[in-house]
Amino acid sequence: MLRYIYATDLHKFSDLAHSMFKDRADQFKTRLGWAVNVDENGEERDQYDHLNPLYVIWEEPDGSHGGSMRFLPTTGPVMVNDVFRNLNGGTQICSPLIWECTRFCLSRKASSHVAGALTLGGTEIMRNFSVEHLTGVFDHRMIRIYRSLGFSPEVIGSVGEGRDRISLGLWEYSREIYLNVAQRAGITPEQSQMWFDRSFGMAAEQPMALSA
């Protein structure tokens, strides 16, 4: 199932959170060789995890992490402005209608449907919080994956060649895209909304009707 959890509430799901940060260390440091910080508990975190981001987490039946993404509004510190502004010609992205998505992570044991479920979670955030666009930086390997998930970005800028090429993307929300992502993920919109409501209930800001 999908859970939507703000950083300030991760302590309520300590085992799930621990396995998420450990899987991030495994993916980004061990498998990809990124220069990331891993603490004495084997967890990977950065400064953006201290800004109360919203995490979308796929929880496995045993309560462990299957996959996750991290979201922050671009009105505050975000990587696309602090680290990758050159990909947007030096221009800052700052809007309450544009959120950054980072740390897309899949557990080694994740089944093939988890990536699609997480993508649907991203569009669910957009639909319920009236977010018009997501933005983020990705490498060349992700182009094919985004296409298969039914959620391809507009490429704003790129740097590097071949396997080292990275790009800044902008993903736009529409109802058609939302339904397409849900269909490809094999999850009904009603089920997706139920997971969202379980996490937020009436606390969700600017809730939208299911027909939106």
Coordinates of N, CA and C in Angstrom, one line a residue:
M1 N 0.8 -1.2 0.0 CA 0.0 0.0 0.0 C 0.9 1.2 0.0
L2 N 0.3 2.4 -0.4 CA 1.0 3.6 -0.4 C 0.7 4.4 0.9
R3 N 1.8 5.0 1.4 CA 1.6 5.9 2.6 C 2.2 7.2 2.2
Y4 N 1.5 8.3 2.7 CA 2.0 9.7 2.5 C 2.4 10.2 3.9
I5 N 3.7 10.4 4.1 CA 4.1 10.7 5.5 C 5.0 11.9 5.4
Y6 N 4.7 13.0 6.2 CA 5.6 14.1 6.4 C 6.8 13.6 7.3
A7 N 7.9 14.3 7.1 CA 9.1 13.9 7.9 C 8.9 14.0 9.4
T8 N 8.1 15.0 9.9 CA 7.8 15.1 11.3 C 7.0 14.0 11.8
D9 N 6.4 13.2 11.0 CA 5.6 12.0 11.4 C 6.3 10.7 11.2
L10 N 7.5 10.7 10.7 CA 8.2 9.4 10.4 C 8.4 8.6 11.7
H11 N 8.5 9.3 12.8 CA 8.8 8.5 14.1 C 7.6 7.6 14.4
K12 N 6.4 7.9 13.9 CA 5.3 7.0 14.1 C 5.4 5.7 13.3
F13 N 6.3 5.7 12.3 CA 6.5 4.5 11.4 C 8.0 4.2 11.4
S14 N 8.6 4.0 12.6 CA 10.1 3.9 12.7 C 10.7 2.8 11.9
D15 N 10.1 1.7 11.9 CA 10.7 0.5 11.1 C 10.6 0.8 9.6
L16 N 9.5 1.4 9.2 CA 9.3 1.7 7.8 C 10.3 2.8 7.4
A17 N 10.5 3.8 8.2 CA 11.4 4.9 7.9 C 12.8 4.4 7.9
H18 N 13.2 3.5 8.8 CA 14.6 3.0 8.9 C 14.9 2.2 7.6
S19 N 13.9 1.4 7.2 CA 14.2 0.6 6.0 C 14.2 1.4 4.8
M20 N 13.5 2.5 4.7 CA 13.6 3.5 3.6 C 15.0 4.1 3.5
F21 N 15.5 4.6 4.6 CA 16.8 5.3 4.6 C 17.9 4.3 4.3
K22 N 17.7 3.0 4.8 CA 18.7 2.0 4.5 C 18.7 1.6 3.0
D23 N 17.5 1.5 2.4 CA 17.4 1.2 1.0 C 18.0 2.4 0.2
R24 N 17.8 3.6 0.6 CA 18.4 4.7 -0.1 C 19.9 4.6 -0.1
A25 N 20.5 4.2 1.1 CA 21.9 4.1 1.1 C 22.4 3.0 0.2
D26 N 21.6 1.9 0.1 CA 22.0 0.8 -0.7 C 21.9 1.2 -2.2
Q27 N 20.8 1.9 -2.6 CA 20.7 2.3 -4.0 C 21.7 3.4 -4.4
F28 N 21.7 4.4 -3.6 CA 22.5 5.6 -4.1 C 24.0 5.5 -3.9
K29 N 24.4 4.9 -2.8 CA 25.8 4.7 -2.5 C 26.4 3.4 -3.0
T30 N 25.8 2.3 -2.6 CA 26.3 1.0 -3.0 C 26.1 0.7 -4.5
R31 N 24.9 0.8 -5.0 CA 24.7 0.5 -6.4 C 25.1 1.5 -7.4
L32 N 24.8 2.8 -7.1 CA 25.0 3.9 -8.0 C 26.3 4.6 -7.8
G33 N 26.9 4.4 -6.6 CA 28.2 5.1 -6.3 C 28.1 6.6 -6.2
W34 N 27.0 7.1 -5.8 CA 26.9 8.5 -5.5 C 27.6 8.9 -4.3
A35 N 28.1 10.2 -4.2 CA 28.8 10.7 -3.0 C 27.8 11.2 -2.0
V36 N 27.1 10.3 -1.4 CA 26.1 10.6 -0.4 C 26.6 10.2 1.0
N37 N 25.9 10.8 2.0 CA 26.3 10.5 3.4 C 25.5 9.4 4.0
V38 N 26.1 8.4 4.6 CA 25.5 7.3 5.2 C 25.9 7.3 6.7
D39 N 25.0 7.3 7.6 CA 25.3 7.4 9.0 C 25.7 6.1 9.6
E40 N 25.9 6.1 11.0 CA 26.3 4.9 11.7 C 25.2 3.8 11.7
N41 N 24.0 4.2 11.4 CA 22.9 3.2 11.3 C 22.6 2.7 9.9
G42 N 23.5 3.1 9.0 CA 23.4 2.6 7.6 C 22.3 3.4 6.8
E43 N 21.9 4.6 7.3 CA 20.8 5.3 6.7 C 21.4 6.5 5.8
E44 N 20.9 6.7 4.7 CA 21.3 7.8 3.8 C 20.3 9.0 4.0
R45 N 20.8 10.1 4.4 CA 20.0 11.3 4.5 C 20.8 12.5 4.0
D46 N 20.1 13.6 3.6 CA 20.7 14.8 3.3 C 20.0 16.0 3.9
Q47 N 20.4 17.2 3.6 CA 19.8 18.4 4.3 C 18.4 18.6 4.0
Y48 N 17.9 18.1 2.9 CA 16.5 18.3 2.5 C 15.6 17.4 3.3
D49 N 16.1 16.3 3.9 CA 15.3 15.5 4.8 C 15.0 16.2 6.1
H50 N 15.7 17.3 6.4 CA 15.4 18.0 7.6 C 14.4 19.2 7.4
L51 N 13.9 19.3 6.2 CA 13.0 20.4 5.8 C 11.5 20.0 5.8
N52 N 11.2 18.9 6.5 CA 9.9 18.3 6.6 C 9.2 18.1 5.2
P53 N 10.0 17.3 4.4 CA 9.4 16.9 3.1 C 8.2 15.9 3.3
L54 N 7.5 15.8 2.2 CA 6.4 14.7 2.2 C 7.0 13.5 1.4
Y55 N 7.0 12.4 2.1 CA 7.4 11.1 1.4 C 6.2 10.3 1.0
V56 N 6.3 9.8 -0.2 CA 5.4 8.8 -0.7 C 6.1 7.4 -0.6
I57 N 5.6 6.5 0.2 CA 6.3 5.3 0.5 C 5.4 4.1 0.1
W58 N 6.0 3.1 -0.6 CA 5.2 1.9 -0.8 C 5.6 1.0 0.4
E59 N 4.6 0.6 1.1 CA 4.9 -0.3 2.3 C 4.6 -1.7 1.9
E60 N 5.5 -2.6 2.1 CA 5.3 -4.0 1.8 C 4.4 -4.7 2.9
P61 N 3.9 -5.9 2.6 CA 3.0 -6.5 3.6 C 3.6 -6.7 4.9
D62 N 5.0 -6.9 5.0 CA 5.6 -7.1 6.3 C 6.0 -5.8 7.0
G63 N 5.5 -4.7 6.4 CA 5.8 -3.4 7.0 C 7.1 -2.7 6.6
S64 N 7.8 -3.3 5.7 CA 9.1 -2.7 5.3 C 8.9 -1.9 4.0
H65 N 9.9 -1.1 3.7 CA 10.0 -0.2 2.6 C 10.1 -1.0 1.3
G66 N 9.3 -0.7 0.3 CA 9.4 -1.2 -1.0 C 9.9 -0.2 -2.0
G67 N 9.6 1.1 -1.8 CA 10.0 2.1 -2.7 C 9.5 3.4 -2.2
S68 N 10.1 4.5 -2.6 CA 9.7 5.8 -2.1 C 10.2 7.0 -3.0
M69 N 9.6 8.1 -2.7 CA 10.0 9.4 -3.3 C 9.8 10.5 -2.3
R70 N 10.5 11.6 -2.5 CA 10.5 12.8 -1.6 C 10.0 14.0 -2.3
F71 N 9.1 14.8 -1.7 CA 8.5 16.0 -2.3 C 8.7 17.2 -1.5
L72 N 9.1 18.3 -2.1 CA 9.2 19.6 -1.4 C 8.7 20.7 -2.4
P73 N 7.9 21.7 -1.9 CA 7.5 22.8 -2.8 C 8.7 23.6 -3.1
T74 N 8.7 24.2 -4.3 CA 9.9 25.0 -4.7 C 9.9 26.4 -4.2
T75 N 9.0 26.7 -3.3 CA 9.0 28.0 -2.6 C 10.1 28.0 -1.5
G76 N 10.7 26.8 -1.2 CA 11.7 26.7 -0.2 C 13.0 26.1 -0.8
P77 N 14.0 25.8 0.0 CA 15.2 25.2 -0.6 C 14.9 23.9 -1.3
V78 N 15.4 23.7 -2.5 CA 15.2 22.5 -3.3 C 16.5 22.3 -4.1
M79 N 16.7 21.1 -4.5 CA 18.0 20.8 -5.2 C 18.0 21.4 -6.6
V80 N 16.9 21.5 -7.3 CA 16.9 22.1 -8.6 C 17.4 23.5 -8.6
N81 N 17.2 24.2 -7.5 CA 17.7 25.6 -7.4 C 19.1 25.7 -6.7
D82 N 19.3 24.8 -5.7 CA 20.6 24.9 -5.0 C 21.7 24.2 -5.7
V83 N 21.5 23.2 -6.4 CA 22.5 22.4 -7.0 C 22.5 22.4 -8.6
F84 N 21.3 22.4 -9.1 CA 21.2 22.2 -10.6 C 20.6 23.4 -11.3
R85 N 20.8 24.6 -10.8 CA 20.2 25.7 -11.4 C 20.7 25.9 -12.9
N86 N 21.9 25.5 -13.1 CA 22.5 25.6 -14.4 C 21.7 24.9 -15.5
L87 N 20.9 23.9 -15.1 CA 20.1 23.2 -16.1 C 18.9 24.0 -16.5
N88 N 18.6 25.1 -15.8 CA 17.5 26.0 -16.1 C 18.0 27.3 -16.5
G89 N 19.2 27.3 -17.1 CA 19.8 28.6 -17.6 C 20.1 29.6 -16.5
G90 N 20.3 29.1 -15.2 CA 20.6 29.9 -14.1 C 19.3 30.6 -13.5
T91 N 18.1 30.2 -14.0 CA 16.9 30.8 -13.5 C 16.3 29.9 -12.3
Q92 N 15.9 30.5 -11.3 CA 15.3 29.8 -10.2 C 13.9 29.4 -10.4
I93 N 13.5 28.2 -10.0 CA 12.1 27.7 -10.1 C 11.5 27.9 -8.7
C94 N 10.5 28.8 -8.6 CA 9.9 29.1 -7.4 C 8.4 29.3 -7.5
S95 N 7.6 28.4 -7.1 CA 6.1 28.5 -7.2 C 5.5 27.5 -6.3
P96 N 4.4 27.9 -5.6 CA 3.6 27.0 -4.8 C 2.9 25.9 -5.7
L97 N 2.9 26.1 -7.0 CA 2.2 25.2 -7.9 C 3.2 24.2 -8.5
I98 N 4.5 24.3 -8.1 CA 5.6 23.4 -8.6 C 6.3 22.8 -7.5
W99 N 6.3 21.5 -7.4 CA 7.0 20.8 -6.3 C 8.1 20.0 -6.9
E100 N 9.2 19.8 -6.1 CA 10.3 19.0 -6.6 C 10.1 17.6 -6.0
C101 N 10.5 16.7 -6.9 CA 10.5 15.2 -6.6 C 11.9 14.7 -6.6
T102 N 12.4 14.1 -5.5 CA 13.8 13.6 -5.5 C 13.8 12.2 -4.8
R103 N 15.0 11.6 -4.8 CA 15.2 10.4 -4.1 C 14.2 9.3 -4.4
F104 N 14.0 9.1 -5.8 CA 13.2 8.0 -6.2 C 14.0 6.7 -6.0
C105 N 13.5 5.9 -5.1 CA 14.3 4.7 -4.6 C 13.4 3.5 -4.6
L106 N 14.0 2.4 -5.1 CA 13.3 1.1 -5.0 C 14.2 0.1 -4.3
S107 N 13.5 -0.6 -3.4 CA 14.2 -1.7 -2.6 C 14.6 -2.8 -3.6
R108 N 15.7 -3.5 -3.2 CA 16.1 -4.6 -4.1 C 15.0 -5.7 -4.2
K109 N 14.2 -5.8 -3.2 CA 13.1 -6.8 -3.3 C 11.8 -6.3 -3.8
A110 N 11.8 -5.1 -4.3 CA 10.6 -4.5 -4.8 C 10.1 -5.2 -6.0
S111 N 8.8 -5.4 -6.1 CA 8.2 -6.1 -7.3 C 8.0 -5.1 -8.4
S112 N 7.7 -5.5 -9.6 CA 7.6 -4.7 -10.8 C 6.6 -3.6 -10.7
H113 N 5.6 -3.7 -9.8 CA 4.5 -2.7 -9.8 C 4.8 -1.5 -8.9
V114 N 5.9 -1.6 -8.1 CA 6.1 -0.5 -7.2 C 6.4 0.8 -7.8
A115 N 7.2 0.8 -8.9 CA 7.5 2.1 -9.6 C 6.3 2.8 -10.1
G116 N 5.3 2.0 -10.6 CA 4.1 2.5 -11.1 C 3.2 3.1 -10.0
A117 N 3.2 2.4 -8.9 CA 2.4 2.8 -7.7 C 3.0 4.1 -7.2
L118 N 4.3 4.3 -7.1 CA 4.9 5.5 -6.6 C 4.6 6.7 -7.6
T119 N 4.7 6.4 -8.9 CA 4.3 7.4 -9.9 C 2.9 7.9 -9.7
L120 N 2.0 6.9 -9.5 CA 0.6 7.3 -9.2 C 0.5 8.1 -7.9
G121 N 1.3 7.8 -6.9 CA 1.3 8.6 -5.7 C 1.7 10.0 -6.0
G122 N 2.7 10.2 -6.9 CA 3.1 11.6 -7.3 C 1.9 12.4 -7.9
T123 N 1.2 11.7 -8.8 CA 0.1 12.4 -9.5 C -1.1 12.6 -8.5
E124 N -1.2 11.7 -7.5 CA -2.2 11.9 -6.4 C -2.0 13.1 -5.6
I125 N -0.7 13.4 -5.3 CA -0.3 14.6 -4.6 C -0.7 15.8 -5.5
M126 N -0.4 15.8 -6.8 CA -0.7 16.9 -7.7 C -2.2 17.1 -7.7
R127 N -3.0 16.1 -7.8 CA -4.4 16.2 -7.9 C -5.1 16.7 -6.7
N128 N -4.6 16.3 -5.5 CA -5.2 16.7 -4.2 C -4.7 18.0 -3.7
F129 N -3.5 18.3 -4.0 CA -2.9 19.6 -3.5 C -2.9 20.7 -4.6
S130 N -3.5 20.5 -5.7 CA -3.6 21.4 -6.8 C -2.2 21.9 -7.2
V131 N -1.3 20.9 -7.3 CA 0.1 21.1 -7.8 C 0.0 20.9 -9.3
E132 N 0.4 21.9 -10.1 CA 0.3 21.9 -11.5 C 1.5 21.1 -12.2
H133 N 2.7 21.2 -11.6 CA 3.9 20.6 -12.1 C 4.7 20.0 -11.1
L134 N 5.4 18.9 -11.4 CA 6.5 18.4 -10.6 C 7.8 18.7 -11.4
T135 N 8.9 18.9 -10.7 CA 10.2 19.1 -11.3 C 11.2 18.2 -10.6
G136 N 12.3 17.9 -11.4 CA 13.3 17.1 -10.8 C 14.4 16.8 -11.8
V137 N 15.5 16.3 -11.4 CA 16.7 16.0 -12.2 C 16.8 14.5 -12.3
F138 N 17.1 14.0 -13.5 CA 17.1 12.6 -13.8 C 18.2 12.3 -14.8
D139 N 18.7 11.0 -14.8 CA 19.7 10.6 -15.8 C 19.0 9.9 -17.0
H140 N 19.9 9.6 -17.9 CA 19.4 9.1 -19.2 C 18.6 7.8 -19.1
R141 N 18.9 7.0 -18.0 CA 18.3 5.7 -17.9 C 16.8 5.8 -17.6
M142 N 16.4 6.9 -17.0 CA 15.0 7.1 -16.6 C 14.0 7.4 -17.7
I143 N 14.5 7.8 -18.9 CA 13.6 8.2 -20.0 C 12.7 7.1 -20.3
R144 N 13.3 5.9 -20.5 CA 12.5 4.8 -20.9 C 11.5 4.4 -19.8
I145 N 11.9 4.5 -18.6 CA 11.1 4.1 -17.4 C 9.9 5.1 -17.3
Y146 N 10.1 6.4 -17.4 CA 9.0 7.3 -17.4 C 8.0 7.1 -18.5
R147 N 8.5 6.8 -19.7 CA 7.6 6.5 -20.8 C 6.7 5.3 -20.5
S148 N 7.3 4.2 -19.9 CA 6.6 3.0 -19.6 C 5.5 3.3 -18.5
L149 N 5.8 4.2 -17.6 CA 4.9 4.5 -16.6 C 3.8 5.5 -17.0
G150 N 3.9 6.0 -18.2 CA 2.9 7.0 -18.7 C 3.0 8.4 -18.2
F151 N 4.2 8.8 -17.8 CA 4.4 10.1 -17.2 C 5.8 10.6 -17.6
S152 N 5.9 11.0 -18.9 CA 7.1 11.5 -19.4 C 7.2 13.0 -19.2
P153 N 8.4 13.5 -18.9 CA 8.6 15.0 -18.6 C 8.9 15.8 -19.8
E154 N 8.7 17.1 -19.7 CA 9.2 18.0 -20.7 C 10.7 18.3 -20.2
V155 N 11.6 18.1 -21.1 CA 13.0 18.3 -20.7 C 13.3 19.8 -20.9
I156 N 13.8 20.4 -19.8 CA 14.0 21.8 -19.7 C 15.5 22.1 -20.1
G157 N 16.4 21.3 -19.6 CA 17.8 21.5 -19.9 C 18.6 20.2 -19.6
S158 N 19.7 20.0 -20.3 CA 20.5 18.8 -20.1 C 22.0 19.2 -20.1
V159 N 22.8 18.3 -19.5 CA 24.3 18.5 -19.5 C 24.9 17.1 -19.5
G160 N 26.1 17.0 -20.1 CA 26.8 15.7 -20.2 C 26.4 14.9 -21.4
E161 N 27.1 13.8 -21.6 CA 26.9 13.0 -22.8 C 26.8 11.5 -22.4
G162 N 26.1 10.8 -23.2 CA 26.0 9.3 -22.9 C 25.4 9.0 -21.6
R163 N 26.1 8.1 -20.9 CA 25.6 7.6 -19.6 C 25.7 8.7 -18.5
D164 N 26.5 9.7 -18.8 CA 26.7 10.8 -17.8 C 25.7 11.9 -18.0
R165 N 24.8 11.8 -18.9 CA 23.9 12.9 -19.2 C 22.8 13.0 -18.2
I166 N 22.6 14.2 -17.6 CA 21.5 14.4 -16.7 C 20.6 15.5 -17.2
S167 N 19.3 15.5 -16.9 CA 18.4 16.5 -17.4 C 17.5 17.0 -16.3
L168 N 17.0 18.2 -16.5 CA 16.0 18.8 -15.7 C 14.6 18.6 -16.3
G169 N 13.7 18.0 -15.6 CA 12.4 17.7 -16.2 C 11.3 18.4 -15.5
L170 N 10.2 18.6 -16.3 CA 9.0 19.2 -15.8 C 7.8 18.4 -16.1
W171 N 7.1 17.8 -15.1 CA 6.0 16.9 -15.4 C 4.7 17.7 -15.1
E172 N 3.8 17.7 -16.1 CA 2.5 18.5 -15.9 C 1.4 17.5 -15.5
Y173 N 0.5 18.0 -14.7 CA -0.7 17.3 -14.3 C -1.9 17.5 -15.2
S174 N -2.6 16.4 -15.5 CA -3.9 16.5 -16.2 C -4.7 15.2 -15.7
R175 N -6.0 15.3 -15.8 CA -6.8 14.1 -15.5 C -6.5 13.0 -16.4
E176 N -6.3 13.2 -17.6 CA -5.9 12.2 -18.6 C -4.7 11.5 -18.2
I177 N -3.6 12.2 -17.8 CA -2.4 11.6 -17.4 C -2.6 10.8 -16.1
Y178 N -3.3 11.4 -15.2 CA -3.6 10.7 -13.9 C -4.3 9.3 -14.2
L179 N -5.3 9.3 -15.0 CA -6.0 8.0 -15.3 C -5.1 7.0 -16.0
N180 N -4.2 7.6 -16.9 CA -3.3 6.7 -17.6 C -2.3 6.1 -16.7
V181 N -1.7 6.9 -15.8 CA -0.8 6.4 -14.8 C -1.4 5.3 -13.9
A182 N -2.7 5.6 -13.5 CA -3.4 4.6 -12.7 C -3.6 3.3 -13.4
Q183 N -4.0 3.4 -14.7 CA -4.2 2.2 -15.5 C -2.9 1.4 -15.6
R184 N -1.8 2.0 -15.9 CA -0.6 1.3 -16.1 C -0.1 0.7 -14.8
A185 N -0.4 1.4 -13.7 CA 0.0 0.9 -12.4 C -0.8 -0.3 -11.9
G186 N -2.0 -0.5 -12.6 CA -2.9 -1.5 -12.2 C -3.6 -1.2 -10.9
I187 N -3.8 0.1 -10.6 CA -4.5 0.5 -9.3 C -5.6 1.4 -9.7
T188 N -6.8 1.2 -9.2 CA -7.9 2.0 -9.5 C -7.8 3.4 -8.9
P189 N -8.3 4.4 -9.5 CA -8.3 5.8 -8.8 C -9.0 5.7 -7.5
E190 N -10.0 4.9 -7.3 CA -10.7 4.9 -6.0 C -9.7 4.3 -4.9
Q191 N -9.0 3.2 -5.3 CA -8.0 2.7 -4.3 C -6.9 3.7 -4.0
S192 N -6.5 4.4 -5.0 CA -5.4 5.4 -4.8 C -5.9 6.5 -3.9
Q193 N -7.1 7.0 -4.1 CA -7.6 8.0 -3.3 C -7.8 7.5 -1.8
M194 N -8.2 6.3 -1.7 CA -8.4 5.7 -0.3 C -7.1 5.7 0.5
W195 N -6.0 5.3 -0.2 CA -4.7 5.4 0.5 C -4.3 6.8 0.9
F196 N -4.6 7.7 0.0 CA -4.3 9.2 0.3 C -5.1 9.6 1.5
D197 N -6.4 9.3 1.5 CA -7.3 9.7 2.5 C -6.9 9.1 3.9
R198 N -6.4 7.9 3.9 CA -6.0 7.2 5.1 C -4.8 8.0 5.7
S199 N -4.0 8.6 4.8 CA -2.8 9.3 5.3 C -3.2 10.7 5.8
F200 N -4.1 11.3 5.1 CA -4.4 12.7 5.4 C -5.8 13.0 6.0
G201 N -6.8 12.2 5.6 CA -8.1 12.5 6.0 C -8.5 13.9 5.7
M202 N -9.1 14.7 6.6 CA -9.5 16.0 6.3 C -8.4 17.0 6.4
A203 N -7.2 16.5 6.8 CA -6.0 17.4 6.9 C -5.4 17.9 5.6
A204 N -5.8 17.2 4.5 CA -5.3 17.6 3.2 C -5.7 19.0 2.8
E205 N -4.8 19.7 2.3 CA -5.1 21.1 1.9 C -5.7 21.1 0.5
Q206 N -6.7 21.9 0.3 CA -7.3 22.0 -1.0 C -7.7 20.7 -1.6
P207 N -8.5 19.8 -0.9 CA -8.8 18.5 -1.5 C -9.7 18.7 -2.7
M208 N -9.5 17.8 -3.7 CA -10.2 17.9 -5.0 C -11.1 16.7 -5.1
A209 N -12.2 16.8 -5.8 CA -13.1 15.7 -6.0 C -12.4 14.7 -6.9
L210 N -12.9 13.5 -6.8 CA -12.3 12.4 -7.6 C -12.4 12.6 -9.0
S211 N -13.3 13.4 -9.5 CA -13.5 13.7 -10.9 C -12.5 14.7 -11.4
A212 N -11.7 15.3 -10.5 CA -10.8 16.3 -11.0 C -9.6 15.7 -11.8

